[in-house]
Coordinates of C-alpha atoms in Angstrom, one line a residue:
M87 CA -157.0 -0.7 131.3
S88 CA -156.8 0.9 127.8
D89 CA -159.5 3.4 128.9
L90 CA -157.3 4.6 131.9
R91 CA -155.5 7.9 131.4
I92 CA -152.8 9.0 133.8
R93 CA -151.7 12.6 133.7
A94 CA -150.2 15.3 135.9
A95 CA -152.7 17.5 137.8
G96 CA -153.0 21.2 137.1
P97 CA -154.5 24.1 139.0
A98 CA -158.0 23.4 137.6
D99 CA -158.0 19.9 139.2
L100 CA -157.4 20.9 142.8
D101 CA -160.9 21.1 144.1
A102 CA -161.7 17.7 142.5
V103 CA -158.6 16.2 144.1
L104 CA -159.5 17.4 147.6
A105 CA -163.0 16.1 147.3
F106 CA -161.7 12.8 145.9
W107 CA -159.3 12.4 148.9
K108 CA -162.2 12.8 151.3
E109 CA -164.0 9.9 149.7
A110 CA -161.1 7.6 148.6
A111 CA -158.1 8.3 150.8
E112 CA -157.4 6.9 154.2
G113 CA -156.7 9.5 156.9
T114 CA -156.0 13.2 156.5
S115 CA -152.9 15.3 156.3
I116 CA -152.2 18.8 157.5
S117 CA -151.6 19.7 153.9
D118 CA -155.0 18.5 152.7
D119 CA -156.2 22.0 151.8
R120 CA -156.3 24.0 148.6
A121 CA -153.3 26.1 149.5
G122 CA -151.2 23.0 150.3
V123 CA -152.1 21.2 147.1
E124 CA -151.7 24.4 145.1
R125 CA -148.2 24.8 146.4
L126 CA -147.3 21.3 145.5
V127 CA -148.6 21.7 141.9
E128 CA -146.9 25.0 141.5
R129 CA -143.5 23.9 142.9
D130 CA -143.4 20.5 141.2
P131 CA -146.0 20.4 138.3
G132 CA -145.5 16.7 137.6
A133 CA -145.7 15.4 141.1
L134 CA -149.5 15.0 141.5
L135 CA -150.6 12.2 139.2
L136 CA -154.2 11.6 138.4
A137 CA -155.8 8.4 137.0
E138 CA -159.0 9.1 135.0
R139 CA -161.5 6.7 133.4
D140 CA -164.1 8.2 131.1
G141 CA -163.3 11.7 132.4
E142 CA -163.8 10.6 136.1
L143 CA -161.1 10.8 138.7
V144 CA -160.5 7.3 139.9
G145 CA -157.0 7.5 141.5
T146 CA -154.2 9.7 142.7
V147 CA -150.6 9.5 143.8
I148 CA -148.1 12.2 144.7
A149 CA -144.6 11.3 143.3
G150 CA -142.4 14.0 144.9
F151 CA -138.7 14.2 144.1
D152 CA -136.5 16.6 146.0
G153 CA -133.4 16.0 143.9
W154 CA -132.2 13.3 146.3
R155 CA -135.1 11.1 147.4
C156 CA -138.3 9.9 145.8
H157 CA -141.3 10.2 148.0
L158 CA -144.8 8.7 147.4
Y159 CA -147.9 10.0 149.1
R160 CA -151.6 9.9 148.7
L161 CA -151.9 6.7 146.7
A162 CA -155.7 6.5 146.6
V163 CA -158.1 4.6 144.4
H164 CA -161.9 5.2 144.4
P165 CA -163.6 2.4 146.4
R166 CA -165.7 1.4 143.3
A167 CA -162.5 1.2 141.2
R168 CA -160.2 -0.8 143.4
R169 CA -158.6 -4.1 142.4
Q170 CA -158.6 -3.1 138.7
G171 CA -155.0 -2.2 138.3
I172 CA -155.3 1.5 138.9
G173 CA -153.0 1.7 141.8
T174 CA -150.4 -0.4 139.9
A175 CA -150.7 1.9 136.9
L176 CA -150.2 5.0 139.1
L177 CA -147.2 3.5 140.8
A178 CA -145.7 2.6 137.5
A179 CA -146.1 6.2 136.3
A180 CA -144.6 7.5 139.5
E181 CA -141.6 5.2 139.2
E182 CA -141.1 6.1 135.6
R183 CA -141.1 9.8 136.7
F184 CA -138.5 9.1 139.4
V185 CA -136.2 7.2 137.0
A186 CA -136.4 10.0 134.4
L187 CA -135.4 12.5 137.1
G188 CA -132.5 10.4 138.3
G189 CA -134.1 8.9 141.4
R190 CA -132.8 5.6 142.8
R191 CA -135.3 4.4 145.4
G192 CA -138.9 5.3 146.2
D193 CA -140.3 5.4 149.7
A194 CA -143.9 5.5 150.7
M195 CA -145.8 6.9 153.6
V196 CA -148.3 4.2 154.6
L197 CA -150.6 4.3 157.7
D198 CA -149.8 1.3 159.9
R199 CA -153.5 0.7 160.5
N200 CA -154.4 0.6 156.8
E201 CA -154.2 -3.2 156.1
R202 CA -155.5 -2.9 152.6
A203 CA -152.8 -0.3 151.7
R204 CA -150.0 -2.3 153.3
H205 CA -151.0 -5.3 151.2
A206 CA -151.1 -3.2 148.0
W207 CA -147.7 -1.6 148.7
Q208 CA -146.2 -5.0 149.4
A209 CA -147.6 -6.4 146.2
A210 CA -146.0 -3.5 144.3
G211 CA -142.6 -4.5 145.7
Y212 CA -142.3 -2.1 148.6
A213 CA -141.4 -3.2 152.2
P214 CA -141.3 -1.4 155.5
E215 CA -137.9 -0.6 157.0
P216 CA -138.3 -1.5 160.7
Q217 CA -135.2 0.5 161.7
W218 CA -136.8 3.8 160.7
S219 CA -139.5 5.8 162.4
R220 CA -141.2 8.9 161.1
W221 CA -140.6 11.9 163.3
V222 CA -142.7 15.0 162.7
K223 CA -143.1 18.5 164.0
P224 CA -146.0 20.8 162.9
L225 CA -144.6 24.1 161.7
T226 CA -147.9 25.9 161.9
D227 CA -150.9 25.9 164.3

């Protein structure tokens, strides 16, 4: 994996990230638009981590820290690059970021129906907490 580079996304990366998610990510989010990702990068410049190989985007993860909790979103690896350690490298970078910021525990949003992702998260040491449910309320139309 010596040719793999992990770095924080910048404003110039946003269109490529959105296109990448359409191809590599499972499901969509209300925030999957340029304005939403732009706000993320502006508010927390180190949160959106990109994995690149030979200048090509091959993976992403959002490692958001609000000062209290460490949240992981949008772990995605390009289908042609899966099972090559990219997801593991992205999670290691995210966890290093959290520890440096004082975080104590990471939590991940994982679609129940995404079997592949559930196995990947479990292999990385994460486990579901059956006593919790995610409650949401859209704030815009």
